[in-house]
Amino acid sequence: MAIAYVSTRGDAPRLGFADAMLAGLARDGGLYVPETWPTLSRETIAGFAGRPYAEVAEAVIAPFVGDAIARPTLKAMIAEAYASFRHPAVTPLVQTGDNRFVLELFHGPTLAFKDVAMQLLARLMDHVLAERGLRATIVGATSGDTGGAAIEAFRGRSRVDVFILMPHGKVSEVQRRQMTTVPDANVHAIAIDGSFDDAQAHVKAMFNHHAFRDRLALAGVNSINWARVLAQAVYYFTAAVALGAPHREVDFVVPTGNFGDVFAGYVAKRMGLSVGRLVIATNVNDILARTLETGRYEVTGVTATTSPSMDIQVSSNFERLLFDAVGRDPATVRSAMASLAQARSFTIADEALAAIRRDFDAGRAGEAEVGETIARVKRDTGYLLDTHTAVAYAVADAAALDPATPTVVLSTAHPAKFPDAVEAASGIRPALPPHLADLLDRPERLTRLPNDVAAIEAYVAEHARVARDAAA
Ligand SMILES: Cc1ncc(COP(=O)(O)O)c(C=O)c1O
Ligand SMILES: N[C@@H](CCOP(=O)(O)O)C(=O)O
């Protein structure tokens, strides 16, 4: 059966999986979500125990894809995507305390959880573009990790050009170099003089500029793309089942910025996985923690932290949760988003806030706690956390979770991506794995642009092959 996708703002075409994936942002500015949540039976979920990651991924993803991609083709793409991971379990669990586990999501090529979805998304997109004989122009925003993962997954592919906007000077050196040292001609790393929120706003503005969007055949690889979120739902299943689901609940604590990863946990729960609490962990850029406390989503300035990938205030995927929480009423979402655009804030009605709180808790960790957590966990358990994972670990320590329920902290990045901060906290400078050992010696290629969407559009239009094909 084919699932249809609808926009959270209710004013864009209803699409099938392949079109929703290629569309990225819906044409009304909203985000695509499945019209209904497919569920997996208890028996099916129980049957995931001991199965390879790729088999679980196929079972979780296939209901959302329907007949958009033939099942054997989907299976082959999933197998290929995860064959590149450096751990046989793909996303292994490590126990660090009584009922405390770390879910390592950083064994992909660029050492962050983004690889889990991006390695598959590149194959899915390439397949659909090839079937249709099309090219696309990917525009993406990054606070450090999405950009590297997207560039690695799409580099050298003949049907796409990739333009990644990063905030200048605000990503780690390893993150920057993962984007700037790739020689392939279809890759364009761009630094803007602004924040990640600015970069994401420019990406959305390009999508909302319909003439530009259509002329360049824009596609998105941020978690505004439904396929990203979907692929991330898989590891909630593998982790929970390894810890006793569906026969017991498992809590997850998720370092959060753009709300894609923790929303993927919500998707798993909606599909029938026995997820207990979903805890949103933020650094001092704590818009989500404040929202859960007060019911008011209010954007303030961004503060630079040692967990730069989470230095985000406008948390895109929250719109998807809001859509469900308000009973899937697009008018309410439209009005909240209009208020966000005009007044930088909106208020969530009591009933919707109560619905959100039924599944989610939230907490924040300041810089001192992050450093102290890295040092303490290393000292007590021998395990070295990265700064983003440390935010979640600290929040998990402070959260009022049932000690009898296993708690999984999502580890979203390898500590070697943030060596200065990890060394300052622990005295240990984590080494990059062998495939990146010479990263700091590779030549860089980076374009600097002003924090201005017109300048960015002009650059994309000049360099995208879609535009050149049309002019030829
Ligand atoms: C290392 C790391 N951890 C956590 C996050 C937060 O994930 P999300 O944006 O899906 O909430 C990000 C980026 O967003 C990240 O790069
Ligand atoms: N932390 C991210 C920000 C973008 O998030 P996405 O999941 O929406 O792509 C990054 O590292 O770029």
Coordinates of C-alpha atoms and ligand atoms in Angstrom, one line a residue:
M1 CA 0.0 0.0 0.0
A2 CA 1.3 3.5 -0.9
I3 CA 1.5 6.1 1.8
A4 CA 0.8 9.7 0.9
Y5 CA 2.6 12.7 2.3
V6 CA 1.0 15.9 3.3
S7 CA 2.3 19.3 4.3
T8 CA 2.1 20.5 7.9
R9 CA 0.7 23.8 6.5
G10 CA -2.0 22.1 4.4
D11 CA -1.5 24.0 1.2
A12 CA 0.9 22.0 -0.9
P13 CA 0.3 19.0 -3.1
R14 CA -0.2 15.6 -1.5
L15 CA 2.7 13.5 -2.7
G16 CA 4.0 10.0 -2.8
F17 CA 7.3 9.0 -1.2
A18 CA 9.6 9.7 -4.1
D19 CA 8.2 13.1 -4.8
A20 CA 8.1 14.1 -1.2
M21 CA 11.8 13.0 -1.0
L22 CA 12.8 15.1 -4.0
A23 CA 10.7 18.1 -2.9
G24 CA 12.4 18.6 0.5
L25 CA 10.4 21.6 1.8
A26 CA 6.8 21.6 0.8
R27 CA 5.7 24.4 -1.6
D28 CA 3.7 26.1 1.1
G29 CA 6.8 26.3 3.3
G30 CA 5.7 23.4 5.5
L31 CA 7.2 20.0 6.1
Y32 CA 6.0 16.7 4.6
V33 CA 4.7 14.1 7.0
P34 CA 3.0 10.7 6.3
E35 CA -0.7 11.1 6.1
T36 CA -1.0 8.2 8.5
W37 CA 1.5 6.4 10.7
P38 CA 2.1 2.8 9.6
T39 CA 2.5 0.5 12.6
L40 CA 4.5 -2.7 13.1
S41 CA 3.1 -5.5 15.1
R42 CA 4.6 -6.6 18.5
E43 CA 5.6 -9.9 16.8
T44 CA 7.4 -8.1 14.0
I45 CA 9.2 -5.8 16.4
A46 CA 10.2 -8.8 18.7
G47 CA 11.5 -10.5 15.5
F48 CA 14.1 -7.8 15.1
A49 CA 16.1 -9.2 18.0
G50 CA 19.5 -10.4 16.7
R51 CA 18.8 -9.4 13.1
P52 CA 21.4 -7.4 11.1
Y53 CA 20.8 -3.6 11.1
A54 CA 20.1 -3.6 7.3
E55 CA 17.3 -6.1 7.7
V56 CA 15.6 -4.0 10.5
A57 CA 16.1 -0.9 8.4
E58 CA 14.3 -2.5 5.5
A59 CA 11.4 -3.6 7.6
V60 CA 11.0 -0.1 9.2
I61 CA 11.5 1.9 6.0
A62 CA 9.6 -0.2 3.5
P63 CA 6.0 0.7 4.7
F64 CA 6.8 4.4 4.2
V65 CA 8.2 3.8 0.7
G66 CA 5.4 1.5 -0.5
D67 CA 5.7 0.8 -4.2
A68 CA 7.7 4.0 -5.0
I69 CA 10.8 1.8 -5.1
A70 CA 10.8 -1.9 -5.9
R71 CA 11.5 -3.9 -2.7
P72 CA 14.7 -5.7 -4.0
T73 CA 16.1 -2.4 -5.1
L74 CA 15.4 -0.8 -1.7
K75 CA 16.9 -3.8 0.0
A76 CA 20.1 -3.5 -2.1
M77 CA 20.4 0.2 -1.5
I78 CA 20.0 -0.2 2.3
A79 CA 22.6 -3.0 2.3
E80 CA 25.1 -0.9 0.4
A81 CA 24.5 2.2 2.5
Y82 CA 25.4 0.4 5.8
A83 CA 28.2 -1.7 4.3
S84 CA 30.4 1.5 4.5
F85 CA 30.1 1.7 8.3
R86 CA 33.1 0.8 10.4
H87 CA 31.2 -1.3 13.0
P88 CA 29.4 -4.6 12.1
A89 CA 26.4 -3.5 14.2
V90 CA 26.3 -0.2 12.4
T91 CA 25.0 1.6 15.5
P92 CA 26.3 -0.4 18.5
L93 CA 25.2 0.1 22.1
V94 CA 27.8 0.5 24.9
Q95 CA 26.8 0.1 28.5
T96 CA 28.3 2.8 30.7
G97 CA 26.3 2.3 34.0
D98 CA 23.4 0.6 35.6
N99 CA 20.7 0.7 33.0
R100 CA 22.6 3.4 31.1
F101 CA 23.7 2.9 27.5
V102 CA 25.3 5.0 24.9
L103 CA 24.1 4.4 21.3
E104 CA 27.1 5.1 19.1
L105 CA 25.8 6.6 15.9
F106 CA 29.2 7.8 14.6
H107 CA 30.7 4.8 12.8
G108 CA 29.8 6.1 9.3
P109 CA 32.3 7.9 7.0
T110 CA 32.1 11.4 8.5
L111 CA 31.9 10.3 12.2
A112 CA 28.4 11.7 13.0
F113 CA 24.9 10.3 13.1
K114 CA 24.0 12.2 9.9
D115 CA 25.8 9.4 7.9
V116 CA 23.1 6.9 9.0
A117 CA 20.4 8.8 6.9
M118 CA 22.6 10.5 4.4
Q119 CA 24.3 7.3 3.1
L120 CA 20.8 6.0 2.3
L121 CA 19.3 9.2 1.1
A122 CA 22.0 9.7 -1.6
R123 CA 21.3 6.3 -3.0
L124 CA 17.5 6.8 -2.9
M125 CA 17.7 10.2 -4.6
D126 CA 20.2 9.0 -7.2
H127 CA 17.9 6.0 -8.0
V128 CA 14.8 8.2 -8.4
L129 CA 16.6 10.9 -10.5
A130 CA 18.1 8.2 -12.7
E131 CA 14.7 6.6 -13.3
R132 CA 13.3 10.0 -14.3
G133 CA 16.4 11.1 -16.3
L134 CA 16.7 14.2 -14.1
R135 CA 19.4 16.2 -12.3
A136 CA 18.9 18.1 -9.0
T137 CA 20.6 20.9 -7.2
I138 CA 20.9 20.2 -3.5
V139 CA 21.0 23.2 -1.1
G140 CA 21.7 22.5 2.5
A141 CA 22.5 24.3 5.7
T142 CA 24.9 23.0 8.3
S143 CA 26.0 23.7 11.8
G144 CA 28.8 21.3 11.1
D145 CA 27.8 17.7 10.6
T146 CA 25.0 17.6 8.0
G147 CA 27.3 19.3 5.5
G148 CA 30.1 16.9 5.8
A149 CA 27.8 13.9 5.6
A150 CA 25.9 15.2 2.6
I151 CA 29.1 16.1 0.8
E152 CA 30.6 12.6 1.4
A153 CA 27.4 10.9 0.4
F154 CA 26.7 12.9 -2.8
R155 CA 30.3 13.7 -4.0
G156 CA 31.0 12.7 -7.6
R157 CA 27.4 11.7 -8.3
S158 CA 26.6 12.8 -11.8
R159 CA 22.9 13.8 -11.2
V160 CA 23.4 16.3 -8.3
D161 CA 25.3 19.4 -7.4
V162 CA 25.7 20.0 -3.7
F163 CA 25.8 23.5 -2.2
I164 CA 26.3 23.6 1.6
L165 CA 26.0 26.8 3.7
M166 CA 27.9 26.8 6.9
P167 CA 28.3 29.6 9.5
H168 CA 31.8 31.0 9.0
G169 CA 34.2 30.3 11.9
K170 CA 31.5 28.5 13.9
V171 CA 32.2 24.9 13.0
S172 CA 35.1 22.8 14.3
E173 CA 38.2 22.5 12.2
V174 CA 37.6 18.9 11.5
Q175 CA 34.0 19.6 10.5
R176 CA 35.1 22.4 8.2
R177 CA 37.8 20.3 6.5
Q178 CA 35.4 17.4 5.9
M179 CA 33.5 19.9 3.7
T180 CA 36.3 21.9 2.2
T181 CA 38.8 19.1 1.3
V182 CA 36.6 17.2 -1.1
P183 CA 37.9 17.8 -4.6
D184 CA 34.8 16.6 -6.6
A185 CA 33.5 19.3 -8.9
N186 CA 29.9 18.8 -7.9
V187 CA 30.6 19.9 -4.3
H188 CA 30.4 23.5 -3.2
A189 CA 31.2 24.4 0.4
I190 CA 30.1 28.0 1.3
A191 CA 30.8 29.9 4.4
I192 CA 28.4 32.8 5.2
D193 CA 28.9 35.5 7.8
G194 CA 26.0 34.4 9.9
S195 CA 24.6 31.7 12.2
F196 CA 23.2 28.2 11.3
D197 CA 19.8 29.7 11.8
D198 CA 20.6 32.3 9.0
A199 CA 21.9 29.5 6.8
Q200 CA 18.7 27.5 7.3
A201 CA 16.5 30.5 6.7
H202 CA 18.3 31.1 3.4
V203 CA 17.8 27.5 2.3
K204 CA 14.1 27.8 3.1
A205 CA 13.9 31.1 1.3
M206 CA 15.4 29.5 -1.8
F207 CA 12.7 26.8 -1.6
N208 CA 10.0 29.4 -1.1
H209 CA 11.2 31.3 -4.2
H210 CA 9.3 29.1 -6.5
A211 CA 10.7 30.4 -9.8
F212 CA 14.3 29.8 -8.5
R213 CA 13.4 26.4 -7.0
D214 CA 11.9 25.2 -10.2
R215 CA 14.6 26.5 -12.5
L216 CA 17.4 24.9 -10.4
A217 CA 15.4 21.7 -9.5
L218 CA 16.2 22.3 -5.9
A219 CA 16.3 19.3 -3.5
G220 CA 17.0 19.3 0.2
V221 CA 19.1 17.0 2.4
N222 CA 18.5 18.7 5.8
S223 CA 16.0 17.0 8.1
I224 CA 13.3 19.0 6.4
N225 CA 13.5 16.0 4.0
W226 CA 11.2 13.3 5.3
A227 CA 13.5 10.5 4.2
R228 CA 16.2 11.8 6.6
V229 CA 14.0 11.5 9.6
L230 CA 12.7 8.1 8.4
A231 CA 16.2 6.6 8.1
Q232 CA 17.0 7.8 11.6
A233 CA 14.0 6.1 13.2
V234 CA 15.6 2.7 12.5
Y235 CA 18.3 2.9 15.3
Y236 CA 15.6 3.4 17.9
F237 CA 14.2 0.0 17.0
T238 CA 17.6 -1.8 17.0
A239 CA 18.6 -0.2 20.3
A240 CA 15.2 -0.7 22.1
V241 CA 14.9 -4.3 20.9
A242 CA 18.5 -5.1 22.1
L243 CA 17.4 -3.9 25.5
G244 CA 14.2 -5.9 25.7
A245 CA 11.5 -4.2 23.6
P246 CA 8.7 -4.8 22.9
H247 CA 8.5 -6.6 26.3
R248 CA 9.7 -3.5 28.2
E249 CA 9.9 0.2 27.7
V250 CA 13.2 2.0 26.9
D251 CA 13.8 5.8 27.5
F252 CA 16.0 7.8 25.1
V253 CA 17.9 11.0 25.8
V254 CA 18.7 12.9 22.6
P255 CA 21.1 15.8 22.0
T256 CA 18.9 18.1 20.1
G257 CA 19.2 21.1 17.7
N258 CA 17.0 20.9 14.6
F259 CA 14.7 18.4 16.3
G260 CA 15.1 15.7 13.6
D261 CA 16.8 13.0 15.6
V262 CA 14.4 13.1 18.6
F263 CA 11.5 13.4 16.2
A264 CA 12.7 10.1 14.6
G265 CA 12.3 8.6 18.1
Y266 CA 8.7 9.9 18.1
V267 CA 8.1 8.3 14.7
A268 CA 9.4 4.9 16.1
K269 CA 7.0 5.3 19.0
R270 CA 4.1 6.1 16.7
M271 CA 5.0 2.9 14.7
G272 CA 4.5 0.8 17.9
L273 CA 7.9 0.7 19.5
S274 CA 7.8 0.6 23.3
V275 CA 9.6 3.9 23.8
G276 CA 9.1 5.4 27.2
R277 CA 10.3 9.0 27.6
L278 CA 11.9 10.9 24.8
V279 CA 14.1 13.5 26.5
I280 CA 15.2 16.5 24.5
A281 CA 18.7 17.6 25.6
T282 CA 19.8 21.1 24.7
N283 CA 23.0 23.1 25.4
V284 CA 22.5 26.7 26.5
N285 CA 20.7 27.4 23.2
D286 CA 17.7 26.0 25.0
I287 CA 14.7 27.1 23.0
L288 CA 13.2 23.6 23.1
A289 CA 13.7 23.1 26.9
R290 CA 12.1 26.5 27.5
T291 CA 9.2 25.6 25.2
L292 CA 8.5 22.5 27.1
E293 CA 8.6 24.4 30.3
T294 CA 6.5 27.3 29.4
G295 CA 4.5 26.5 26.2
R296 CA 6.1 29.5 24.5
Y297 CA 8.5 28.9 21.6
E298 CA 10.6 32.1 21.6
V299 CA 13.7 32.6 19.5
T300 CA 16.6 34.4 21.2
G301 CA 20.2 35.0 20.0
V302 CA 22.5 32.0 19.5
T303 CA 25.4 31.5 21.9
A304 CA 28.5 29.7 20.6
T305 CA 29.3 26.6 22.6
T306 CA 31.6 23.6 22.6
S307 CA 28.7 21.6 21.1
P308 CA 28.5 23.8 18.0
S309 CA 26.3 21.5 15.9
M310 CA 23.5 22.2 18.5
D311 CA 23.9 26.0 18.4
I312 CA 20.5 26.3 16.9
Q313 CA 17.4 28.3 17.9
V314 CA 15.0 27.8 15.0
S315 CA 14.3 24.1 15.3
S316 CA 12.7 23.1 12.1
N317 CA 11.2 19.7 12.9
F318 CA 9.3 21.0 15.9
E319 CA 6.8 22.0 13.3
R320 CA 6.1 18.3 12.5
L321 CA 5.5 17.6 16.2
L322 CA 3.3 20.7 16.6
F323 CA 1.2 19.4 13.6
D324 CA 0.4 16.2 15.5
A325 CA 0.0 17.9 18.8
V326 CA -2.7 20.3 17.4
G327 CA -4.6 17.4 16.0
R328 CA -3.1 17.8 12.5
D329 CA -4.8 21.1 12.0
P330 CA -2.7 22.9 9.3
A331 CA -4.4 26.3 10.0
T332 CA -3.1 26.3 13.6
V333 CA 0.4 25.4 12.3
R334 CA 0.2 28.2 9.7
S335 CA -0.8 30.7 12.3
A336 CA 2.1 29.6 14.7
M337 CA 4.6 29.8 11.8
A338 CA 3.3 33.2 10.7
S339 CA 3.8 34.4 14.3
L340 CA 7.3 32.9 14.3
A341 CA 8.2 34.8 11.1
Q342 CA 6.7 38.1 12.4
A343 CA 7.3 38.1 16.1
R344 CA 10.0 35.4 16.5
S345 CA 7.7 33.4 18.8
F346 CA 4.4 31.5 19.2
T347 CA 2.4 30.1 22.0
I348 CA 1.3 26.5 22.2
A349 CA -2.3 25.9 23.5
D350 CA -2.5 24.0 26.8
E351 CA -4.0 20.8 25.2
A352 CA -1.3 20.6 22.6
L353 CA 1.4 21.2 25.2
A354 CA 0.0 18.5 27.3
A355 CA 0.1 16.2 24.3
I356 CA 3.7 17.0 23.7
R357 CA 4.6 16.4 27.4
R358 CA 2.9 13.0 27.2
D359 CA 5.9 11.8 25.2
F360 CA 8.7 14.3 25.8
D361 CA 10.7 15.8 28.6
A362 CA 13.5 18.3 28.2
G363 CA 16.6 19.5 29.9
R364 CA 19.6 21.7 29.3
A365 CA 23.3 21.4 30.1
G366 CA 25.6 24.5 30.4
E367 CA 29.2 24.5 29.3
A368 CA 30.6 23.7 32.8
E369 CA 28.4 20.7 33.1
V370 CA 29.4 19.5 29.6
G371 CA 33.1 19.6 30.5
E372 CA 32.6 18.1 33.9
T373 CA 30.5 15.3 32.4
I374 CA 33.2 14.4 29.9
A375 CA 35.8 14.3 32.6
R376 CA 33.6 12.3 35.1
V377 CA 32.4 9.7 32.6
K378 CA 35.9 9.1 31.4
R379 CA 37.2 8.8 34.9
D380 CA 34.4 6.6 36.2
T381 CA 33.8 4.3 33.2
G382 CA 36.7 4.8 30.8
Y383 CA 34.3 6.0 28.1
L384 CA 35.2 9.2 26.2
L385 CA 32.1 11.3 25.2
D386 CA 32.0 14.0 22.5
T387 CA 30.6 17.4 23.6
H388 CA 27.2 16.8 22.0
T389 CA 26.8 13.4 23.6
A390 CA 27.9 14.9 26.9
V391 CA 25.0 17.4 26.8
A392 CA 22.6 14.5 26.6
Y393 CA 24.5 12.5 29.2
A394 CA 24.4 15.4 31.7
V395 CA 20.7 15.9 31.0
A396 CA 20.1 12.1 31.5
D397 CA 21.9 12.3 34.8
A398 CA 19.6 15.1 36.0
A399 CA 16.3 13.8 34.5
A400 CA 13.6 12.2 36.6
L401 CA 13.7 8.9 34.7
D402 CA 12.6 5.5 36.2
P403 CA 15.9 3.8 37.2
A404 CA 14.3 0.4 36.4
T405 CA 13.9 1.4 32.7
P406 CA 17.0 1.3 30.5
T407 CA 18.1 4.8 29.4
V408 CA 19.8 5.2 26.0
V409 CA 21.8 8.3 25.4
L410 CA 22.3 8.9 21.7
S411 CA 25.9 9.5 20.9
T412 CA 25.7 11.7 17.8
A413 CA 29.4 12.4 17.0
H414 CA 32.9 10.9 17.5
P415 CA 35.0 12.9 20.0
A416 CA 37.7 13.4 17.4
K417 CA 35.4 15.8 15.6
F418 CA 35.8 18.2 18.6
P419 CA 39.4 17.5 19.8
D420 CA 40.1 20.8 21.5
A421 CA 37.0 20.8 23.7
V422 CA 37.3 17.1 24.5
E423 CA 41.0 17.5 25.4
A424 CA 40.3 20.6 27.5
A425 CA 37.7 18.5 29.5
S426 CA 39.5 15.2 29.7
G427 CA 43.2 15.8 29.0
I428 CA 42.9 13.3 26.1
R429 CA 43.2 14.4 22.5
P430 CA 41.1 11.9 20.5
A431 CA 42.7 10.7 17.3
L432 CA 40.8 10.7 13.9
P433 CA 40.4 7.2 12.5
P434 CA 42.8 6.1 9.8
H435 CA 40.7 7.1 6.8
L436 CA 40.8 10.7 8.0
A437 CA 44.3 10.7 9.5
D438 CA 45.7 13.2 7.0
L439 CA 42.5 15.4 7.0
L440 CA 44.4 18.4 8.4
D441 CA 47.0 18.3 5.6
R442 CA 44.5 18.2 2.7
P443 CA 44.1 21.3 0.6
E444 CA 40.9 23.3 1.2
R445 CA 38.4 24.9 -1.2
L446 CA 35.8 27.2 0.4
T447 CA 33.7 30.0 -1.0
R448 CA 32.9 33.0 1.3
L449 CA 29.6 34.7 0.6
P450 CA 27.7 37.5 2.4
N451 CA 24.8 36.6 4.7
D452 CA 22.4 37.4 2.0
V453 CA 20.1 35.1 0.1
A454 CA 20.3 37.0 -3.2
A455 CA 24.1 36.6 -3.3
I456 CA 23.7 32.9 -2.5
E457 CA 21.1 32.4 -5.2
A458 CA 23.3 34.1 -7.7
Y459 CA 26.2 31.8 -6.8
V460 CA 24.1 28.7 -7.0
A461 CA 22.6 29.7 -10.3
E462 CA 26.1 30.4 -11.7
H463 CA 27.5 27.0 -10.7
A464 CA 24.7 24.5 -10.8
R465 CA 24.8 22.2 -13.8
V466 CA 21.0 22.2 -14.0
A467 CA 21.1 25.9 -14.8
R468 CA 24.0 25.4 -17.3
D469 CA 22.1 22.6 -19.0
A470 CA 19.1 24.8 -19.4
A471 CA 21.2 27.7 -20.9
A472 CA 23.0 25.4 -23.4
Ligands
LIG1 C1 26.6 16.0 16.6 C2 25.2 16.5 16.7 N1 24.5 16.2 17.7 C3 23.2 16.6 17.8 C4 22.6 17.3 16.8 C5 21.1 17.7 16.9 O1 20.4 16.8 16.1 P1 19.0 17.4 15.5 O2 19.2 18.5 14.7 O3 18.5 16.2 14.7 O4 18.2 17.7 16.7 C6 23.3 17.6 15.7 C7 22.8 18.4 14.5 O5 21.7 18.8 14.4 C8 24.7 17.2 15.6 O6 25.4 17.4 14.5
LIG2 N1 23.4 19.9 13.4 C1 23.1 19.9 12.1 C2 22.1 21.0 11.7 C3 21.2 20.7 10.6 O1 20.4 19.6 10.9 P1 19.6 18.7 10.0 O2 19.5 17.4 10.7 O3 18.3 19.4 9.8 O4 20.3 18.5 8.7 C4 24.4 20.0 11.3 O5 25.3 19.4 11.8 O6 24.5 20.5 10.3

